[in-house]
Coordinates of C-alpha atoms in Angstrom, one line a residue:
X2 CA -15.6 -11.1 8.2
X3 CA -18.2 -12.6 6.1
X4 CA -18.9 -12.5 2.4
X5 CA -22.0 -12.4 0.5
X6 CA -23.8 -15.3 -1.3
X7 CA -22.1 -15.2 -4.7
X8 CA -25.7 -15.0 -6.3
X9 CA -25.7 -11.5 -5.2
X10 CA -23.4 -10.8 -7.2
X11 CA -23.7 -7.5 -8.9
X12 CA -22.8 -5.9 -12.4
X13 CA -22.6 -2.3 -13.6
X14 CA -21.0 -0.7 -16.9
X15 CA -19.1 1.7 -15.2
X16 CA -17.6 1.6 -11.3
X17 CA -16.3 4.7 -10.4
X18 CA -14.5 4.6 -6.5
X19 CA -14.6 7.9 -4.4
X20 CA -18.1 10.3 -4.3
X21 CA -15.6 13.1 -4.3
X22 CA -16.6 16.7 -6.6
X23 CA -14.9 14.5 -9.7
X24 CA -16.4 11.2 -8.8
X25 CA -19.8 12.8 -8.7
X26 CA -18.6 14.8 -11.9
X27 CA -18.3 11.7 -14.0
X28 CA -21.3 9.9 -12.5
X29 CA -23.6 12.9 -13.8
X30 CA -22.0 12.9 -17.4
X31 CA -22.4 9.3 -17.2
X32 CA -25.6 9.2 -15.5
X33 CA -27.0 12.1 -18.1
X34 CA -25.8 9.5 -20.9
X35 CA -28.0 6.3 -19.6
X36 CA -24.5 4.8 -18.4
X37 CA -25.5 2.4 -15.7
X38 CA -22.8 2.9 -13.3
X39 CA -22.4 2.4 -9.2
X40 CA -20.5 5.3 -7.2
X41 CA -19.0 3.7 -3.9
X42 CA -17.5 6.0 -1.2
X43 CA -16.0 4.6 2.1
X44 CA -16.9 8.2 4.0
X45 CA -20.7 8.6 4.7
X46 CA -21.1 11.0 2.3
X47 CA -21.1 14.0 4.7
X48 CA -18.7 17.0 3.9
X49 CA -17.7 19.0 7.1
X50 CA -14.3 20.9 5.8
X51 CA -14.1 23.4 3.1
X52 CA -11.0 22.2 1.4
X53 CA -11.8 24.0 -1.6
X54 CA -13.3 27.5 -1.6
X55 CA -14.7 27.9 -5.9
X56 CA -15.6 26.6 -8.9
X57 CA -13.9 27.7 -11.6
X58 CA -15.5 29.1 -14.8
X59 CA -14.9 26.2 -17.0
X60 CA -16.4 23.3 -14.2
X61 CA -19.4 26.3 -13.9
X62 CA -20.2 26.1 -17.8
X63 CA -20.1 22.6 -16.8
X64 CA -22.5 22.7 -13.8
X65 CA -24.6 25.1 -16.7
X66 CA -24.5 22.0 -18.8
X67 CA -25.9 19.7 -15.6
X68 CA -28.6 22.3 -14.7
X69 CA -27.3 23.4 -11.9
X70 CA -25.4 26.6 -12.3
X71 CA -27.5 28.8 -10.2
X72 CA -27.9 27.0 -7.4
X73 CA -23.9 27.0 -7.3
X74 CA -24.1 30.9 -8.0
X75 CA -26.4 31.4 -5.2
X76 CA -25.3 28.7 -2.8
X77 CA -24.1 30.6 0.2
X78 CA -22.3 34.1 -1.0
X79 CA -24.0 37.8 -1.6
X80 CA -23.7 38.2 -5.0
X81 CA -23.0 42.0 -4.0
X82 CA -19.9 40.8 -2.1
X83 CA -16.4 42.3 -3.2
X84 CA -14.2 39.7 -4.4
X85 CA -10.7 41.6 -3.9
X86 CA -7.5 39.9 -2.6
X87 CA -6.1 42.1 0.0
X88 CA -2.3 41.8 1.5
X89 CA -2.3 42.9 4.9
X90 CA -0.1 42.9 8.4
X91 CA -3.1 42.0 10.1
X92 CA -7.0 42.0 10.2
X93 CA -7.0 45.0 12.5
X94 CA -3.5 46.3 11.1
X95 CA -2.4 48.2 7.9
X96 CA -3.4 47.1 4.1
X97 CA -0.5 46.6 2.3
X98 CA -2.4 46.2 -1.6
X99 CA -5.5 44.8 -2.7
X100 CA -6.0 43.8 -6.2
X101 CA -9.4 44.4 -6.9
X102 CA -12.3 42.0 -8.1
X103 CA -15.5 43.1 -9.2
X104 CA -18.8 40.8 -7.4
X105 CA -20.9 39.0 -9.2
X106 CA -23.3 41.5 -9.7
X107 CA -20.8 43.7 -11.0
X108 CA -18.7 42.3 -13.3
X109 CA -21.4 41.8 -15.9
X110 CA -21.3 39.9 -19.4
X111 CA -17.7 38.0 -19.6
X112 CA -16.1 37.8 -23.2
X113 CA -15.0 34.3 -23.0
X114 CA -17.6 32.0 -20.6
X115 CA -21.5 32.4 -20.4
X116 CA -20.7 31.6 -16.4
X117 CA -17.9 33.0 -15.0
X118 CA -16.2 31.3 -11.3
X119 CA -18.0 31.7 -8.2
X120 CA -17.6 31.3 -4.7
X121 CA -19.0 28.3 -3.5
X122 CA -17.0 26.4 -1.0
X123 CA -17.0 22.2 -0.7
X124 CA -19.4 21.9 2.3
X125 CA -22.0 23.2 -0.1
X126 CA -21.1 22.3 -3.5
X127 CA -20.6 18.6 -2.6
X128 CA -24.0 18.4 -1.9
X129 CA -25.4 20.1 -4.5
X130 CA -23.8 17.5 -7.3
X131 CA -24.8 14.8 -5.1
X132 CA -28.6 15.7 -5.4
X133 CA -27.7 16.1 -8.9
X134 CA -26.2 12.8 -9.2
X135 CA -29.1 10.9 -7.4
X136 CA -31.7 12.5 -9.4
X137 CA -30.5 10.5 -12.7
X138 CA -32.1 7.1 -13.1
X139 CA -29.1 5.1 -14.3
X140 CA -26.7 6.4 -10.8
X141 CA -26.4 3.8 -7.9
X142 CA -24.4 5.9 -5.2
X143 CA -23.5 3.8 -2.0
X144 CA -22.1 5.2 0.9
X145 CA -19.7 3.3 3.7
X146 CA -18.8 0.9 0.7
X147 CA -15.2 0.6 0.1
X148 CA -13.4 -0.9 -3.1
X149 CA -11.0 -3.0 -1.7
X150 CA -9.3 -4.6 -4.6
X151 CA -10.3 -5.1 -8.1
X152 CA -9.0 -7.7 -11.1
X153 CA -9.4 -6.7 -14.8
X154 CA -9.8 -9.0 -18.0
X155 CA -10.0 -7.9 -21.6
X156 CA -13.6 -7.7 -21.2
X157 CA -14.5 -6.7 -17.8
X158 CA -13.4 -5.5 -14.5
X159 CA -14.4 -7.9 -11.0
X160 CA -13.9 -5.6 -7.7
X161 CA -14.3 -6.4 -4.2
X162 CA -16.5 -3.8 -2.0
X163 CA -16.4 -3.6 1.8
X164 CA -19.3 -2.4 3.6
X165 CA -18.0 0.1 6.0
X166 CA -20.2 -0.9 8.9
X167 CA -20.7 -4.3 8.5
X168 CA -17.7 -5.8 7.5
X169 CA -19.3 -7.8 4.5
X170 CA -17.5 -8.2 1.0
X171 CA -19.6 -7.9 -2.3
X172 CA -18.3 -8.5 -5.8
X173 CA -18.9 -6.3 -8.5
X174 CA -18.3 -6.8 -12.0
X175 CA -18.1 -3.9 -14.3
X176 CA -17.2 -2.8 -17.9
X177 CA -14.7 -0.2 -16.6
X178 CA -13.3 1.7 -13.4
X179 CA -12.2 4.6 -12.6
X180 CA -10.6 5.7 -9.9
X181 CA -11.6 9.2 -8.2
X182 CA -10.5 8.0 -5.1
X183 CA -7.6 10.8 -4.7
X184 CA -4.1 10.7 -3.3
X185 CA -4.0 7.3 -1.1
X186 CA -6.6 5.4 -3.9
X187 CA -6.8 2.2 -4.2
X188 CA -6.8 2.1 -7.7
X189 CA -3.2 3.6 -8.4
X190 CA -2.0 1.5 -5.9
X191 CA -3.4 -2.0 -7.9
X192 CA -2.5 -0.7 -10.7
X193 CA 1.0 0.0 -9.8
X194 CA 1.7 3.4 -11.0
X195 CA 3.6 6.1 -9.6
X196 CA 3.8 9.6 -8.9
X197 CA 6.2 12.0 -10.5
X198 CA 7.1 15.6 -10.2
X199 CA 8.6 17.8 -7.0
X200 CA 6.7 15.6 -4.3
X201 CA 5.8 17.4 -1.0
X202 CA 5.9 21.9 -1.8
X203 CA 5.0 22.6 2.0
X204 CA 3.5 21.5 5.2
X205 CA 0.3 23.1 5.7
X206 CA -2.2 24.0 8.0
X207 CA -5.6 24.6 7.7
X208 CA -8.0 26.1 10.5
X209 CA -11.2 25.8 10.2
X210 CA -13.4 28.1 13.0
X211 CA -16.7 30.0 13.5
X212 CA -16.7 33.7 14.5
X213 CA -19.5 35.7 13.7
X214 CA -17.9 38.6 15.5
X215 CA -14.7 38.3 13.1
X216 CA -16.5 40.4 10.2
X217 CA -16.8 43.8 12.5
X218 CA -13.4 44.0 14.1
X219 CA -11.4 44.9 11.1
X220 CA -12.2 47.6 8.5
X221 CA -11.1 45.9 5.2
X222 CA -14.9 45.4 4.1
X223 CA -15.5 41.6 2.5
X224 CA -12.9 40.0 0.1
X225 CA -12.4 36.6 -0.7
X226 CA -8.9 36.6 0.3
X227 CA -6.7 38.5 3.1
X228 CA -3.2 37.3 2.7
X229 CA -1.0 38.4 5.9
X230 CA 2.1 39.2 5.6
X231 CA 4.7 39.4 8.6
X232 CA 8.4 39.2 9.5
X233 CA 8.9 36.0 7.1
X234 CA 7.0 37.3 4.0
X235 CA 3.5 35.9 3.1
X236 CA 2.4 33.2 5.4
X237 CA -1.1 33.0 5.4
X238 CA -4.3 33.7 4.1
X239 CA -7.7 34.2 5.4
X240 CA -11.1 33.4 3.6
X241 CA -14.7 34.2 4.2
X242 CA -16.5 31.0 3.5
X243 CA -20.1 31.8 3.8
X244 CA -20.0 35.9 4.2
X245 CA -21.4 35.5 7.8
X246 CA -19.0 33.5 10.3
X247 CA -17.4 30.6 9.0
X248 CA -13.7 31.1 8.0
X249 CA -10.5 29.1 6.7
X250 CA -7.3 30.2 7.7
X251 CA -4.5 28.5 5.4
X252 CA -0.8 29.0 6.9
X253 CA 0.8 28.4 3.9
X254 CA 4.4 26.6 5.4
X255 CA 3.4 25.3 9.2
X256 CA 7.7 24.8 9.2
X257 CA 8.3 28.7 8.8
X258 CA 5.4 29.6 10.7
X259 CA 4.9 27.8 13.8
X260 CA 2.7 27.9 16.1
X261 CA -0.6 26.2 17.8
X262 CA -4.4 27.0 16.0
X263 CA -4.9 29.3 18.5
X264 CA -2.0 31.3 18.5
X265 CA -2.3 31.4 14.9
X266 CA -5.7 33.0 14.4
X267 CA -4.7 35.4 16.8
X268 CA -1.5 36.5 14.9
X269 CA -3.7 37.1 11.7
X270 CA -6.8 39.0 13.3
X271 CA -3.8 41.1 15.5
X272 CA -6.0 40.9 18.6
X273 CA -7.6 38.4 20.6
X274 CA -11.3 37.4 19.5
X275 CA -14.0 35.3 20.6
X276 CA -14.1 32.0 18.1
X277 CA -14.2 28.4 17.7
X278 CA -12.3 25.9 16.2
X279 CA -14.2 23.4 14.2
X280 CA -11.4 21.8 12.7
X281 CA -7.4 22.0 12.4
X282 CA -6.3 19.9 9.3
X283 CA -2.2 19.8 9.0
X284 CA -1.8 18.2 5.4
X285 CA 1.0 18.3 2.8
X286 CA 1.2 20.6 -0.3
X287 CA 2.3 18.4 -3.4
X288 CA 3.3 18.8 -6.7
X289 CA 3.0 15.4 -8.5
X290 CA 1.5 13.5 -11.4
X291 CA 1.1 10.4 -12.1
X292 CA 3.3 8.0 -14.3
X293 CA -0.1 7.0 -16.3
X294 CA -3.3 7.8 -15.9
X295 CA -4.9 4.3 -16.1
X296 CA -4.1 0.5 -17.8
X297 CA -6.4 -2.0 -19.6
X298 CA -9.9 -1.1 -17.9
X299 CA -8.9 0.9 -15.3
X300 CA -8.6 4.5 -15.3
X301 CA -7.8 7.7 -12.9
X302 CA -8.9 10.7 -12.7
X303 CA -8.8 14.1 -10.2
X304 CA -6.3 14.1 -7.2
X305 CA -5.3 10.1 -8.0
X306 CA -3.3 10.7 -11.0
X307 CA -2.3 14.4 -10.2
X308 CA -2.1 16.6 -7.0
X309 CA -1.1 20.3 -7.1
X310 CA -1.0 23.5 -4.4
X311 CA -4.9 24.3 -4.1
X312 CA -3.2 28.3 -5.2
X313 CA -5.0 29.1 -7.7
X314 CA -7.8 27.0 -7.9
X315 CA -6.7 24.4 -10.0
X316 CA -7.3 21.0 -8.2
X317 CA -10.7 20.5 -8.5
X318 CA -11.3 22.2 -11.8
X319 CA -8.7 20.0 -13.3
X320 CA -10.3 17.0 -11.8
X321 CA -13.7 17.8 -13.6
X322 CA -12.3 18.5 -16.7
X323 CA -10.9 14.7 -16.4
X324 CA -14.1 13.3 -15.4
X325 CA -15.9 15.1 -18.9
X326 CA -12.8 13.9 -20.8
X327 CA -13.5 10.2 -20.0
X328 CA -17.3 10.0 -19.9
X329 CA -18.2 10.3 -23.7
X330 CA -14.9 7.8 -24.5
X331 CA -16.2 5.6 -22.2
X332 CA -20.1 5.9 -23.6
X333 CA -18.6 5.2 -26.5
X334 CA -16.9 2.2 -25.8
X335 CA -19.8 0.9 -24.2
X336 CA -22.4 1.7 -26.9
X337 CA -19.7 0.1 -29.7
X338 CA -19.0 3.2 -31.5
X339 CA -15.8 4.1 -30.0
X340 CA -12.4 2.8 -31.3
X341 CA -9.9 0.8 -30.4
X342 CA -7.7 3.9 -29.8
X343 CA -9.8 6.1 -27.8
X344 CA -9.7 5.1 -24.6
X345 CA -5.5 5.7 -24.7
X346 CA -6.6 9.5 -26.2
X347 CA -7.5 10.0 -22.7
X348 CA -4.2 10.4 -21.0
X349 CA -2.6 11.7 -24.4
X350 CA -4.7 14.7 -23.8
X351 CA -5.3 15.0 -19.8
X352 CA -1.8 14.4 -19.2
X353 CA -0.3 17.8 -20.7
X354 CA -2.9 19.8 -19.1
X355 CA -2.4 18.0 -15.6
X356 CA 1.2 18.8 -16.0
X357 CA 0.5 22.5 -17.1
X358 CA -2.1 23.2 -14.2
X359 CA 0.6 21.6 -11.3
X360 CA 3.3 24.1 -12.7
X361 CA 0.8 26.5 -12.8
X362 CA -0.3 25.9 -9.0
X363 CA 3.6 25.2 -7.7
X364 CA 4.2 28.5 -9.9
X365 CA 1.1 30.5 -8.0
X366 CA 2.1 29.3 -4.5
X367 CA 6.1 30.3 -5.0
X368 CA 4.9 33.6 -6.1
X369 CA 2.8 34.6 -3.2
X370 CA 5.1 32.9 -0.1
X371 CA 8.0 34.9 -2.0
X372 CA 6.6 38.0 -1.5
X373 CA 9.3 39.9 1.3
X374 CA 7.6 40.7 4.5
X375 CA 9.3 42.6 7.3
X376 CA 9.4 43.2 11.5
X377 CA 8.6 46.9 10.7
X378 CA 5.8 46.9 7.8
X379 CA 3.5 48.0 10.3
X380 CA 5.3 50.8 11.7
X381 CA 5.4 54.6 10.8
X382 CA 8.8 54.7 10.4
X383 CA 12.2 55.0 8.1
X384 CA 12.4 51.0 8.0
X385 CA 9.0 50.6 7.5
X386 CA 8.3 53.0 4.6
X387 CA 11.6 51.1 3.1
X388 CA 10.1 47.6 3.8
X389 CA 6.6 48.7 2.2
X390 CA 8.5 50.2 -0.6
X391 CA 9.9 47.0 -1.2
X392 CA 6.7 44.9 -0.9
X393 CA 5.0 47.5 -2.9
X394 CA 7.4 47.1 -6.0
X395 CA 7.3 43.3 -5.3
X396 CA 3.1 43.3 -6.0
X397 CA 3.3 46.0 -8.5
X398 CA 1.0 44.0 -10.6
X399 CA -1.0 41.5 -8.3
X400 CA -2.2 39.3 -11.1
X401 CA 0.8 37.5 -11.6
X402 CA 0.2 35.8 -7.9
X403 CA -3.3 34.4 -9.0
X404 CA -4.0 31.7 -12.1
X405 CA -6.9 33.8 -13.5
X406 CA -9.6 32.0 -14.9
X407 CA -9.2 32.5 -18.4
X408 CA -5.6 30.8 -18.1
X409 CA -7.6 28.2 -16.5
X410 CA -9.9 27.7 -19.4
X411 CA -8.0 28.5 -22.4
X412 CA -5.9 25.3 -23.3
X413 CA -5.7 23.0 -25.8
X414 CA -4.9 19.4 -26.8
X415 CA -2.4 19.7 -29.0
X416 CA -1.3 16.4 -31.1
X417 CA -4.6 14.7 -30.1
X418 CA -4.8 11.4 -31.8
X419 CA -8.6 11.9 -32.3
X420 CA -8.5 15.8 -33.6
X421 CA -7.6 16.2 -37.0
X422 CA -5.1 19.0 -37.5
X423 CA -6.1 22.2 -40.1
X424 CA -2.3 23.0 -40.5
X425 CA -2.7 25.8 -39.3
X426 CA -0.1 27.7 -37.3
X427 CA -0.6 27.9 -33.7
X428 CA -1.2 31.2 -32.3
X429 CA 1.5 32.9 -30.2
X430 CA 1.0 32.3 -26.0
X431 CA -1.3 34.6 -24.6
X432 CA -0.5 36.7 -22.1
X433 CA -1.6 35.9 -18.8
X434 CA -5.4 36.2 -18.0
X435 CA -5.7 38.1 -21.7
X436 CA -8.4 36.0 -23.5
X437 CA -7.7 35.0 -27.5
X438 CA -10.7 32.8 -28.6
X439 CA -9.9 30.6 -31.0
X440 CA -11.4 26.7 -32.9
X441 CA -8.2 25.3 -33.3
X442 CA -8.8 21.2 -33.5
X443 CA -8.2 20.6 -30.1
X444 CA -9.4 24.2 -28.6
X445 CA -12.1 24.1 -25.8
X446 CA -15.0 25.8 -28.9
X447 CA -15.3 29.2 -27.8
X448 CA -18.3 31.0 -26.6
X449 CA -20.3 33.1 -28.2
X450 CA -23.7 34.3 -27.7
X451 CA -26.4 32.8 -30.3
X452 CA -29.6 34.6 -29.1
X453 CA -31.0 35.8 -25.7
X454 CA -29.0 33.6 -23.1
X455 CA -28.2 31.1 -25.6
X456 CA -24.5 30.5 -25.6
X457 CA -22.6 28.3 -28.0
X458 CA -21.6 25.7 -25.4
X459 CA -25.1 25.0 -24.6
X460 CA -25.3 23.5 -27.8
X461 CA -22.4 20.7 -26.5
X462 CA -22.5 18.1 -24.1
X463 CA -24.4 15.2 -25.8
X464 CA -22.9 13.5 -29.1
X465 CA -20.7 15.1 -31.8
X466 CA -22.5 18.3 -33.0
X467 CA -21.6 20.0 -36.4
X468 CA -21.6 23.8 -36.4
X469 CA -22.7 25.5 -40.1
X470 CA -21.7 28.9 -39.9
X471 CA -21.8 29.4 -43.3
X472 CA -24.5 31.2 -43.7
X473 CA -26.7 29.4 -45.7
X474 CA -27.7 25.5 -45.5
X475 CA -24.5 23.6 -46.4
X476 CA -23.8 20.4 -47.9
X477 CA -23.3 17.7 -44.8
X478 CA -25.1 14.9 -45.9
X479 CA -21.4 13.3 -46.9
X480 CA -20.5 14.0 -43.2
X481 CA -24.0 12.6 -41.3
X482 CA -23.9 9.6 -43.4
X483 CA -20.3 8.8 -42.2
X484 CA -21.6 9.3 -39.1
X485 CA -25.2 7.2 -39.1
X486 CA -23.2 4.3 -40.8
X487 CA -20.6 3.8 -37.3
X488 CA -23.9 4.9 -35.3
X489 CA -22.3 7.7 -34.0
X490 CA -24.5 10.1 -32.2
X491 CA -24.5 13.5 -34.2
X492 CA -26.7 16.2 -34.9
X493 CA -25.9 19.6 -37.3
X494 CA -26.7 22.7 -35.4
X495 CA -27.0 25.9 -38.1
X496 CA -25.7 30.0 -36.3
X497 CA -26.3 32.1 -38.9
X498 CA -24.1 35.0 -36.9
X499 CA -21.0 36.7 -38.2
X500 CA -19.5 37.2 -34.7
X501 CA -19.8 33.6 -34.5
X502 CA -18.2 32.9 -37.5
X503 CA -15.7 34.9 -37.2
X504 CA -14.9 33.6 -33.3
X505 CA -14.7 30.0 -35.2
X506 CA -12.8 30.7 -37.9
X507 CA -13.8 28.0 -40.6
X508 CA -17.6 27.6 -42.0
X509 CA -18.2 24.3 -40.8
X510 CA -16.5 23.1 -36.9
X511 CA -17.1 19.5 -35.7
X512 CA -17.5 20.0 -31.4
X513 CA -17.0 16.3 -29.3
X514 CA -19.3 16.0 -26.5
X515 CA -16.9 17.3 -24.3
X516 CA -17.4 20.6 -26.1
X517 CA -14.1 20.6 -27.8
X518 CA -12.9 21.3 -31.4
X519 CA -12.5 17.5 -33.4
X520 CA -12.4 18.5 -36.6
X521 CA -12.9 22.0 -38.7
X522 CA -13.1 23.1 -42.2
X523 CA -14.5 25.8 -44.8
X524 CA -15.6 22.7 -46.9
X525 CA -17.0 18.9 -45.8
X526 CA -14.1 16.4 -46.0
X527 CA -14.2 14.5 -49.2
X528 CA -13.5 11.4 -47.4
X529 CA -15.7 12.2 -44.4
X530 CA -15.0 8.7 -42.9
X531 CA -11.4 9.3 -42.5
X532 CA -12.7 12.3 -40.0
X533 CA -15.0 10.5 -38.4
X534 CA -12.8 7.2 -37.4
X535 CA -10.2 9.4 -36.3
X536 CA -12.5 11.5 -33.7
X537 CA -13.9 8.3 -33.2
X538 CA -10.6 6.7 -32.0
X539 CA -10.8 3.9 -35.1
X540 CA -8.0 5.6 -36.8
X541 CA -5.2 8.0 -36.2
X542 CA -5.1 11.6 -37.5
X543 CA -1.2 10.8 -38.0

């Protein structure tokens, strides 16, 4: 092995390891903010395996935010398709239930999200944030580069990179790093931080095959999920991932199911069928979180500081969510408005809702590998109208075996340091996948529709913005001084809408770049730079 001259020696403000969906995530909200920062990734980029199948309706108001929502929406599935989970014996056999899911085209206007989730598996959503990653000025992203170790100061971080192909060593020097670099990451592993919660749910298997053919032998019509159920209960389910002839087959425990790839894909069509095998992926389903989510410098983020059952939909969203937690904290930081406290406000808000969304996915996976299965469900007989009595009691109401996506998006980060509390009383739970908007410091700021395709949230994403909703033009000046004078980036944004107003509650709502509620009030603080140092991180709300 050889190193580099020293005099190439490189810096960056921000080193983020792993080009992964949250990886790329924070190097567009950094790259969007001027950040310079290098993205290293030891794979070549390429993403053959659909290990994740949509994007949630919270990272799509996201991809809205980065310009890319449509192509996500129209990436690779028929916006006509049906997006109904369906519980069958088999492919070819009897339908057990099917919860149904209007299609995009269908489902029109949502109450909560301008976007909605979509169908968009990893093989082409991947590339679509890495086109939107390379198109900003201020992204390096470098392929077969490896971060092989890393030592952090008070001011700076110095990491060693490993070309993947050559075998040379670089050094890197950076204001910060985070670590996107999942399970195994280097990151964790220097920083010596551990992993807490159930460990290891199940052993799974995932099949990953071609089969044009596959899409006329059965007479379900299209869903997004066919869950099979046999002898053991639930043990597998089957998803369209383009709408022509690629599919992923999940066997949810490979212990209580057994059996080779092909024997498998077999069992869940119920017949033989002509298809090929691109992939067969045994891997482990975990439930853990990480016993801190970064130290001095260094920071983690996606499946390196929390990994959960993929039921549900809840790794990757989560991950995203982290990566536009961090970015304006760590634009802060480097543009010297940011306190001394805000880079710890990180894990004192991600942490709660990495915990909630593991339970959530550990919860979701027990559910649906819980419900009873039988030898006879298939059969037209005494034990088989018992056995499908019993299932159909069992999925009386299918929801509660899916996270839906307004229990996805509707959280909040209660006792931030850096939101200031209104006192008021927080509102009973809601009931699962039943939307209650609401501006609570803390609260993701809720859509609302401003004019024609104008939502709230696109109003977010770059400083602190100031909703007026009091009708009229109030008096801020107090507020935007406070601001200007710790050259804080803010802006006052005026709705003149009484649906608006009443969705947010108070007359005047501070929004943080990541779109949620900092600070909110029917009058202007009168000691406005109280507020402001506390969302700022310069001084607790406490």
């Amino acid at each position: 092995m050889t190193a580099k001259d020293e005099n190439t020696k490189r810096e960056c403000r921000v080193l983020i390891s792993g080009a992964g969906p949250v990886g790329l995530a924070l190097a567009i909200e950094l790259g969007r903010r001027n950040i310079d920062c290098v993205l290293v990734e030891k794979r070549d980029g390429s993403v053959s395996v659909p290990k994740m199948s949509a994007v949630s309706a919270r990272n799509m108001e996201f991809c809205r935010r980065w310009g890319i929502a449509e192509r996500v929406r129209n990436a690779v599935w028929s916006e006509n398709n049906s997006l109904d989970f369906v519980y069958l014996t088999t492919m070819r056999g009897r339908e057990l239930a099917r919860m149904k899911v209007p299609s995009h085209s269908d489902r029109g206007s949502l109450s909560y999200t301008p976007e909605g989730g979509c169908h968009c598996p990893q093989i082409y959503f991947d590339p679509i944030l890495t086109e939107c990653a390379q198109g900003l000025s201020s992204v390096e992203i470098r392929y077969r580069t490896e971060l092989s170790s890393f030592t952090q100061s008070a001011e700076k971080v110095v990491a060693t990179l490993k070309d993947g192909e050559s075998g040379e060593t670089e050094t890197i020097e950076a204001d910060y790093l985070v670590g996107c670099d999942g399970a195994g990451g280097v990151v964790r592993e220097v920083l010596g931080i551990g992993l807490g919660g159930r460990g290891v749910v199940a052993q799974s298997l995932n099949i990953f095959f071609r089969s044009p053919e596959l899409s006329a032998l059965h007479d379900k019509g299209w869903a997004r999920f066919y869950r099979a159920i046999g002898h053991e209960g639930c043990w597998s389910e089957l998803i369209a991932i383009d709408g022509r002839e690629l599919w992923r087959l999940t066997v949810f425990d490979s212990e209580r199911t057994p059996g080779t790839a092909e024997d498998l894909l077999r069992r869940v069509v119920g017949c033989d069928f002509p298809f090929e095998i691109i992939s067969a992926s045994p891997w482990e389903r975990r439930d853990v979180v990480a016993d801190g989510f970064g130290g001095g410098r260094a920071f983690l983020a996606g499946d390196a500081v929390h990994q959960c059952s993929p039921t549900g939909g809840l790794g990757m969203h989560t991950g995203i969510e982290d990566a536009v937690n961090i970015a304006w904290k760590l634009e802060a930081m480097i543009a010297g408005w940011g306190g001394s406290d805000l880079m710890a406000s990180y894990e004192a808000e991600r942490r709660p809702i990495g915990e909630r969304n593991v339970e959530f996915a550990t919860r979701a996976f027990r559910q649906i590998t819980g419900i009873p299965g039988g030898d006879a469900l298939a059969d037209d007989t005494s034990a088989g109208d018992s056995q499908r009595a019993a299932l159909a009691e069992a999925t009386a109401d299918l929801r509660r075996y899916s996270v839906s996506e307004i229990d996805k998006a509707q959280y909040c980060y209660e006792n931030s340091p850096i939101c200031v509390p209104d006192g008021a009383t927080p509102p009973p739970a809601a009931p699962p996948g039943k939307y209650v908007p609401s501006a609570r410091p803390g609260t993701r700021a809720p859509h609302a529709w401003i004019s024609d395709g104008v939502s709230t949230l696109d109003l977010f994403g770059d400083g602190f913005v100031l909703l007026d909703l009091s009708g009229g033009p109030g008096d801020v000046e107090s507020l935007a001084d406070a601001m200007a004078a710790r050259n804080v980036p803010f802006r006052v944004e005026c709705v003149a809408d009484p649906d608006t107003a009443r969705a947010y509650e108070r007359r005047f709502v501070l929004v943080r770049p990541d779109g949620h509620v900092a600070w909110r009030g029917d009058d202007i603080p009168a000691d406005p730079g109280s507020v402001v140092d506390t969302v700022r991180g310069a001084l607790s709300a406490r």
